[in-house]
Coordinates of C-alpha atoms and ligand atoms in Angstrom, one line a residue:
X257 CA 26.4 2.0 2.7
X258 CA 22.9 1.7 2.2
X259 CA 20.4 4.7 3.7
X260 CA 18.1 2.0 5.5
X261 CA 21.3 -0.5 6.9
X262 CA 20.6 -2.4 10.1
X263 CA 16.9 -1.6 10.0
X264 CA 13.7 -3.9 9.3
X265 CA 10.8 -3.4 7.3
X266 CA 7.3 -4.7 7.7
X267 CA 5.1 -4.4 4.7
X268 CA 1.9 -5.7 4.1
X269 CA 0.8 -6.5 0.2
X270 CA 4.3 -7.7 -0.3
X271 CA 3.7 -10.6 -2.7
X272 CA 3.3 -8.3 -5.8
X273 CA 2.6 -4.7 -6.9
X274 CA 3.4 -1.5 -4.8
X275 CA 4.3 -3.9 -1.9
X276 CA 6.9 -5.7 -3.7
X277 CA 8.2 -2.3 -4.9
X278 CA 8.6 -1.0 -1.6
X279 CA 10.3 -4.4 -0.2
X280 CA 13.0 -4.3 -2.9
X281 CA 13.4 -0.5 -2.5
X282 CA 14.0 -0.7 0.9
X283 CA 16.5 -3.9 0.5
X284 CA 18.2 -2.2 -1.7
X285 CA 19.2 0.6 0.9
X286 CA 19.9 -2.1 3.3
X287 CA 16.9 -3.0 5.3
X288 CA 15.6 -6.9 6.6
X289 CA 11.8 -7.4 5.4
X290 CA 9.0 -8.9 7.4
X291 CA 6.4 -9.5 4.2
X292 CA 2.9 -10.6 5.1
X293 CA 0.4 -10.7 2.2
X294 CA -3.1 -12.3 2.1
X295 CA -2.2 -14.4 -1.1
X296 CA -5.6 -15.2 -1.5
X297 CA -8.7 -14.6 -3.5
X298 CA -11.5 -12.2 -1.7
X299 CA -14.5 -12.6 -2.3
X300 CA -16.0 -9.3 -3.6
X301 CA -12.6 -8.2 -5.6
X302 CA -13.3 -8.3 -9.3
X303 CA -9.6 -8.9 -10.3
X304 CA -7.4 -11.6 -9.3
X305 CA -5.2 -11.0 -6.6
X306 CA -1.9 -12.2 -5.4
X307 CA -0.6 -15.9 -4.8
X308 CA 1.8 -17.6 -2.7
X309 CA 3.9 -17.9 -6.0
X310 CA 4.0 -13.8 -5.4
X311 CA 5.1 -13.5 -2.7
X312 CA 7.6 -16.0 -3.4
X313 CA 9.2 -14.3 -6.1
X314 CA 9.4 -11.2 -3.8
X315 CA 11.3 -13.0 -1.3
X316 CA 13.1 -14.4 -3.9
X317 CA 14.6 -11.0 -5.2
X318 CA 14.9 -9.4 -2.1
X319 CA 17.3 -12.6 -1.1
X320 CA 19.3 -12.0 -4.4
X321 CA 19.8 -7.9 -2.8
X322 CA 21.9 -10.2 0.2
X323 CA 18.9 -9.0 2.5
X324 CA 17.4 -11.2 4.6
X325 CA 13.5 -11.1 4.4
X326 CA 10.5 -13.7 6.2
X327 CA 8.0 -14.3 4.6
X328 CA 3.6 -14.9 6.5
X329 CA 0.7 -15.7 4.7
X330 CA -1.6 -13.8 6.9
X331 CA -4.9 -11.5 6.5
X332 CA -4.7 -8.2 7.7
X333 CA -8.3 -8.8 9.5
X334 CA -6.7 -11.3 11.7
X335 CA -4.7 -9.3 14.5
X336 CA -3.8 -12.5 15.9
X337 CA -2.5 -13.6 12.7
X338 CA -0.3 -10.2 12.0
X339 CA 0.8 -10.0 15.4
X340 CA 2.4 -13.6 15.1
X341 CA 3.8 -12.8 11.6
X342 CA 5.0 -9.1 13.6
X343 CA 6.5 -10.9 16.5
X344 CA 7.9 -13.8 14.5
X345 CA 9.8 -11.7 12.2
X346 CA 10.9 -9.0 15.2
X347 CA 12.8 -12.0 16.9
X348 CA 14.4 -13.6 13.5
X349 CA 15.7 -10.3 12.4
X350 CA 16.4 -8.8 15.8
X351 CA 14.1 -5.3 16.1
X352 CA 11.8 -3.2 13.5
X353 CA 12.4 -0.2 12.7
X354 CA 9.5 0.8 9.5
X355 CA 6.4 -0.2 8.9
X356 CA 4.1 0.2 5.4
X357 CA 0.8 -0.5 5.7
X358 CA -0.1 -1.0 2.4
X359 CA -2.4 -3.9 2.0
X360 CA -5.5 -3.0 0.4
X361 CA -8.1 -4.0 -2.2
X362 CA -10.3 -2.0 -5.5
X363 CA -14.1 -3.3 -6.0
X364 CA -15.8 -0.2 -7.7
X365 CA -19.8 -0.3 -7.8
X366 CA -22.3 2.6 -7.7
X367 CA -22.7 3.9 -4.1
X368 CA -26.3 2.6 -4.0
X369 CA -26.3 -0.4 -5.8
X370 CA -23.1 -1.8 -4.1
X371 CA -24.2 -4.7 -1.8
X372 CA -23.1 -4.7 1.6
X373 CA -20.2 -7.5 1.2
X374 CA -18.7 -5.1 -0.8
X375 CA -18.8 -1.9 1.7
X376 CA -17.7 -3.7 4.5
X377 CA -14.8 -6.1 3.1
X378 CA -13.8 -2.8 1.6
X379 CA -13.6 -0.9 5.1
X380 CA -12.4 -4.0 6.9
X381 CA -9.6 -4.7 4.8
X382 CA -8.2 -0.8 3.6
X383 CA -9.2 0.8 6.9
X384 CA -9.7 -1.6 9.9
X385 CA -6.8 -3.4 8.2
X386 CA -4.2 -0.7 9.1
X387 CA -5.3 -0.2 12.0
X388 CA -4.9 -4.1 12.7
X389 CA -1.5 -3.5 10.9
X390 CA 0.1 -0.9 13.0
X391 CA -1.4 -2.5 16.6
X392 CA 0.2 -5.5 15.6
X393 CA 4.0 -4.1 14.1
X394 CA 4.3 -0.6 16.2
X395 CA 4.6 -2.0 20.3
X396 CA 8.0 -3.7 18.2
X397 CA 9.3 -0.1 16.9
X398 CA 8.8 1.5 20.5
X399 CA 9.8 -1.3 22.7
X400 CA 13.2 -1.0 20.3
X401 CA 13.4 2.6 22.1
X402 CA 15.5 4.2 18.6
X403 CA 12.0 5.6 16.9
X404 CA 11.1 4.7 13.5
X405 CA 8.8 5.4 10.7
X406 CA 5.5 4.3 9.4
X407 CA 3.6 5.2 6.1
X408 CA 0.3 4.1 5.4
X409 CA -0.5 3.8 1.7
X410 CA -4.1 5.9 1.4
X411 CA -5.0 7.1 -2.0
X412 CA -5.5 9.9 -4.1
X413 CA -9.0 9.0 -3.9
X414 CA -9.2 10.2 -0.1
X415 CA -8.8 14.1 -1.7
X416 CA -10.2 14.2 -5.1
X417 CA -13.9 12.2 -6.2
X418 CA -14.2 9.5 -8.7
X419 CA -17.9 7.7 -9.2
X420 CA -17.8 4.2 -7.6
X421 CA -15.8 4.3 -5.4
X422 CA -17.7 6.0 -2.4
X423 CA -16.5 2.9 0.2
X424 CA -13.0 3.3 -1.3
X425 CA -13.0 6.9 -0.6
X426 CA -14.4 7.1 2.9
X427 CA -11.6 3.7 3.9
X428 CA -9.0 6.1 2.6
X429 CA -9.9 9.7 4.0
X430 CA -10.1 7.3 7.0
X431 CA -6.4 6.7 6.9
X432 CA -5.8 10.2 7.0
X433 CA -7.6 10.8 10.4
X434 CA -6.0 7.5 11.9
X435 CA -2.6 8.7 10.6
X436 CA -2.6 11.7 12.4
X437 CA -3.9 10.6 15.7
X438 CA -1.1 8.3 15.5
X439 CA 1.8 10.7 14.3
X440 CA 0.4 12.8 17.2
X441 CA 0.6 10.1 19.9
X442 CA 4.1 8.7 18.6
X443 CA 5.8 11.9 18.2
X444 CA 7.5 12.1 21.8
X445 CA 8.4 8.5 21.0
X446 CA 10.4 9.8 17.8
X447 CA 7.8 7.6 16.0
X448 CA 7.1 9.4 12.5
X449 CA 3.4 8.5 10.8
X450 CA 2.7 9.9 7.4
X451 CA 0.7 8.8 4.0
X452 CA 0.7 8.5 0.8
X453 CA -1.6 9.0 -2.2
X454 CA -0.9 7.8 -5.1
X455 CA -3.2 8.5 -7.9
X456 CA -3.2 5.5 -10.7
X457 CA -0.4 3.2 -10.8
X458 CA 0.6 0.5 -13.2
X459 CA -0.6 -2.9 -11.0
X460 CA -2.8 -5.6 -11.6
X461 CA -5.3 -3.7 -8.8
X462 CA -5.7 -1.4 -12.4
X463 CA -4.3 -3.7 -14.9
X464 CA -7.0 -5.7 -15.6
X465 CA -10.6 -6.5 -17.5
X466 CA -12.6 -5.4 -14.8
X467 CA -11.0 -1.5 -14.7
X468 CA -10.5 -1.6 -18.6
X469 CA -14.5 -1.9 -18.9
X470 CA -15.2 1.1 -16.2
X471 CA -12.8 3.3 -18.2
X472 CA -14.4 2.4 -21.5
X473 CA -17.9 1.0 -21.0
X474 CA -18.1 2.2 -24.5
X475 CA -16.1 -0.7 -25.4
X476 CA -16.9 -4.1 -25.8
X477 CA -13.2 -5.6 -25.5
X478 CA -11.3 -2.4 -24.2
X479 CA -7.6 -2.7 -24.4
X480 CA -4.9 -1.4 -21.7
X481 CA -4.2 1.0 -24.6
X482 CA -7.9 2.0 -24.5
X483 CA -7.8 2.3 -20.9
X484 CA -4.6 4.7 -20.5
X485 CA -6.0 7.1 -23.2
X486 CA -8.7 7.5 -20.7
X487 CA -6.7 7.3 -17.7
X488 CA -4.9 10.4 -19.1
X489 CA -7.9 12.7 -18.3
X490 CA -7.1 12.0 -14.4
X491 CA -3.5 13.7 -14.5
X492 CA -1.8 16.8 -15.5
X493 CA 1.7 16.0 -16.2
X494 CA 1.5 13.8 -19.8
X495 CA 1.8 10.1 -18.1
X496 CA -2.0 8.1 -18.2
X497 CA -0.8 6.6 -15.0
X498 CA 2.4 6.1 -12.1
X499 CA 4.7 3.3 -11.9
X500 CA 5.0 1.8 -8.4
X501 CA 8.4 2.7 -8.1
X502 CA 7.5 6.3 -8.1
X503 CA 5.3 5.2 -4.9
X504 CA 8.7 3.7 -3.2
X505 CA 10.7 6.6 -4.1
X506 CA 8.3 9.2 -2.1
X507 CA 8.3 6.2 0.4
X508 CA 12.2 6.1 0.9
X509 CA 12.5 9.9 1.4
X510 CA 9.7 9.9 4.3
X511 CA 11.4 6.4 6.4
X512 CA 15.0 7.3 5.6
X513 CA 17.1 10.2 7.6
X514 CA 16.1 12.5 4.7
X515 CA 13.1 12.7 6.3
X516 CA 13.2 12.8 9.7
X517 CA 11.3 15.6 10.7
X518 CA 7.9 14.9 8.3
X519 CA 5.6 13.8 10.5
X520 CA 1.5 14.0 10.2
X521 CA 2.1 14.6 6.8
X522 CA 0.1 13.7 3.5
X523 CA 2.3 13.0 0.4
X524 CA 0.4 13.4 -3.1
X525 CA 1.7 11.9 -5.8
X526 CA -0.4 12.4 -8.2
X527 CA 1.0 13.9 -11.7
X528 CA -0.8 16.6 -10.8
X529 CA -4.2 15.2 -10.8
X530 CA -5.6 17.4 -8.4
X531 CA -4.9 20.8 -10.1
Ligands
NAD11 N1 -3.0 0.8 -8.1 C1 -3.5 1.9 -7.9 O1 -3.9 2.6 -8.9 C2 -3.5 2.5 -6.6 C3 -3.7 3.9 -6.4 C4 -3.7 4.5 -5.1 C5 -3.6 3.7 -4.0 N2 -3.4 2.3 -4.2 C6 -3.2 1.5 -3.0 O2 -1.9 1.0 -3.0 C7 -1.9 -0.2 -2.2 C8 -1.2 -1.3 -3.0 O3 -1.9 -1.7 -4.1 P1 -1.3 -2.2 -5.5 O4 -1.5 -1.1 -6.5 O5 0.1 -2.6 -5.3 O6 -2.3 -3.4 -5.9 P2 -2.1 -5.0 -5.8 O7 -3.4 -5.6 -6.0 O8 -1.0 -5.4 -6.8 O9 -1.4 -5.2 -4.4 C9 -2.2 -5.3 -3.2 C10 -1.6 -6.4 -2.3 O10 -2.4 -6.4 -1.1 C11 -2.7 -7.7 -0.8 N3 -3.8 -7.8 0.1 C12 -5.1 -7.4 -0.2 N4 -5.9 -7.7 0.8 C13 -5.2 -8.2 1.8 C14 -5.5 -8.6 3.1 N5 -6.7 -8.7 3.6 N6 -4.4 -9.1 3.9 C15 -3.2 -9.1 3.4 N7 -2.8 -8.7 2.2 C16 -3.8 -8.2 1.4 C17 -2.9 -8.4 -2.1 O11 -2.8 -9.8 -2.0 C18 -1.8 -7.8 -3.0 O12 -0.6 -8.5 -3.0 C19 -3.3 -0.5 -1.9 O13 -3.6 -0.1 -0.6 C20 -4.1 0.3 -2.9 O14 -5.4 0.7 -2.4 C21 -3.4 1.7 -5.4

C-alpha cells in the first residue's frame, strides 16, 4: 500500500522536469494526477520550454504506474483556465487532496538592463502564478473537508544572492510570504502549506546554452561539463548540482502522513549552498 493511495495530485509544470518528477513520485505512492503545464514557448525565456509531446510522455508513465492522471494545457496566468483544468480534474478523479505549485520560468539579465517584459512575465508567471494556482485547486481540498497539503516550489534563490536574477529573487522570497499567510489561514482547516528551495537541479530550465554561457562567459562554446565545474562553487557537499528526484523526495515527506504536522515551513535543499 502506497503512502499517497486514494489521494489526487495537482501539479503545475508537469510536462517535464521537476514537475514530471513529482507526478511520477507521487503515482508511485498511489495518488491520481491532475497535470496542467503551459507547453508553450514564452516570450522572454532564453531556453526552450516544454511541449505537448512533454507532457504526453508524463501522462504516459504515470498511466504505466496503474494511476490514473488528466492531462490541461493551460497557463498559470489564466485563473479561468486553471480553474477549469482544477474543477475538471476534481470531478474525473473524485476529490483533491495535494497541490504543487511548481510552474515557473529562468530569464537572467542584469537588474538594470533587464527590459520590463522580462520583470513582469517573470513575476506574473513564478509569483502571481501560484497565487492563481492555489485560488484555483485549494476551494477543491477544503470543500473535500479531510485537509491536505500544498508545497509551492520557491528557490534557493529566495535566501541566498546570485547576480541576474534580482526579478527571480524577489518572485521567490514572494512565495515565502504568500506561503505563510496561507499555512496560517488553512491551518484550522488541517490544510498544511510549506516550500521548497532547491538550489541547482539537473533540468533543461539549467541544461542548456543560455545558462552554459552565464557560467562561463569566458567561453566561447561552454560545455555542460564546463558548466558543472562552475556550478560546484554554489554547494558544499561535492555534487555541481541536484537531481529533481531529490526535489520529490523532500516533496513526499512534507504531503505524506510523515509529515503531517510541518506547516509554514521552508525546506532547503540545497547541498549545503548556504553555509
Ligand atoms: N532547475 C533549477 O535549477 C531550479 C532551482 C530552484 C528552483 N527551481 C524551480 O523549480 C520549478 C520547476 O522547474 P524545473 O527545474 O523543472 O524547470 P523546467 O523548465 O524543466 O520545468 C518548468 C515547467 O513549468 C512549465 N511552465 C512554465 N511557465 C508556465 C506557465 N505560465 N503555465 C504553466 N506551466 C508553465 C514549463 O512548461 C515546464 O514544463 C520552477 O518553479 C523553478 O523556478 C528550479
Amino acid at each position: 500500500m502506497g503512502q499517497l493511495e486514494g489521494k489526487v495530485a495537482l501539479i503545475t509544470g508537469a510536462a517535464r522536469g521537476q514537475g514530471r518528477s513529482h507526478a511520477l513520485a507521487l503515482a508511485r505512492e498511489g495518488a491520481d494526477i491532475i497535470a496542467v503545464d503551459l507547453c508553450a514557448q514564452a516570450p522572454t525565456v532564453p531556453y526552450p520550454m516544454a511541449t505537448p509531446e512533454d507532457l504526453a510522455r508524463t501522462v504516459r508513465e504515470v498511466e504505466e504506474l496503474g494511476r490514473r492522471i488528466i492531462p490541461s494545457q493551460a497557463d498559470v496566468r489564466d485563473l479561468a483556465a486553471l480553474s477549469a483544468a482544477a474543477d475538471a480534474g476534481a470531478a474525473e478523479l473524485g476529490r483533491l487532496d495535494i497541490v504543487l505549485a511548481n510552474a515557473g520560468i529562468s530569464s537572467p539579465a542584469p537588474t538594470l538592463d533587464m527590459d520590463e517584459a522580462t520583470w513582469d512575465e517573470m513575476i506574473d508567471i513564478n509569483l502571481t502564478g501560484v497565487w492563481k494556482t492555489v485560488k484555483a485547486a485549494v476551494p477543491h481540498i477544503i470543500r473535500g473537508g479531510r485537509g491536505g497539503s500544498v508545497v509551492i516550489t520557491s528557490s534557493a534563490a529566495a535566501m541566498i544572492t546570485l547576480e541576474s536574477l534580482a526579478h527571480y529573487s524577489a518572485a521567490k522570497a514572494g512565495l515565502v510570504g504568500l506561503m505563510r499567510v496561507l499555512a496560517k489561514e488553512l491551518a484550522p482547516l488541517s490544510i498544511r502549506v510549506n516550500t521548497v528551495h532547491p538550489s541547482i537541479v539537473a533540468t533543461e530550465m539549467v541544461l542548456n546554452e543560455a545558462t552554459y554561457r552565464r557560467f562561463r562567459p569566458d567561453l566561447a562554446h561552454p560545455t555542460r561539463a564546463d558548466f558543472e565545474a562552475a556550478a560546484r562553487r554554489l554547494t558544499r557537499l561535492p555534487i555541481p548540482a541536484l537531481e529533481a528526484s531529490d526535489v520529490s523526495h523532500a516533496i513526499l515527506y512534507l504531503v505524506s502522513e510523515a509529515g503531517r504536522y510541518v506547516t509554514g515551513s521552508t525546506q532547503m535543499i540545497d547541498a549545503g549552498g548556504r553555509l
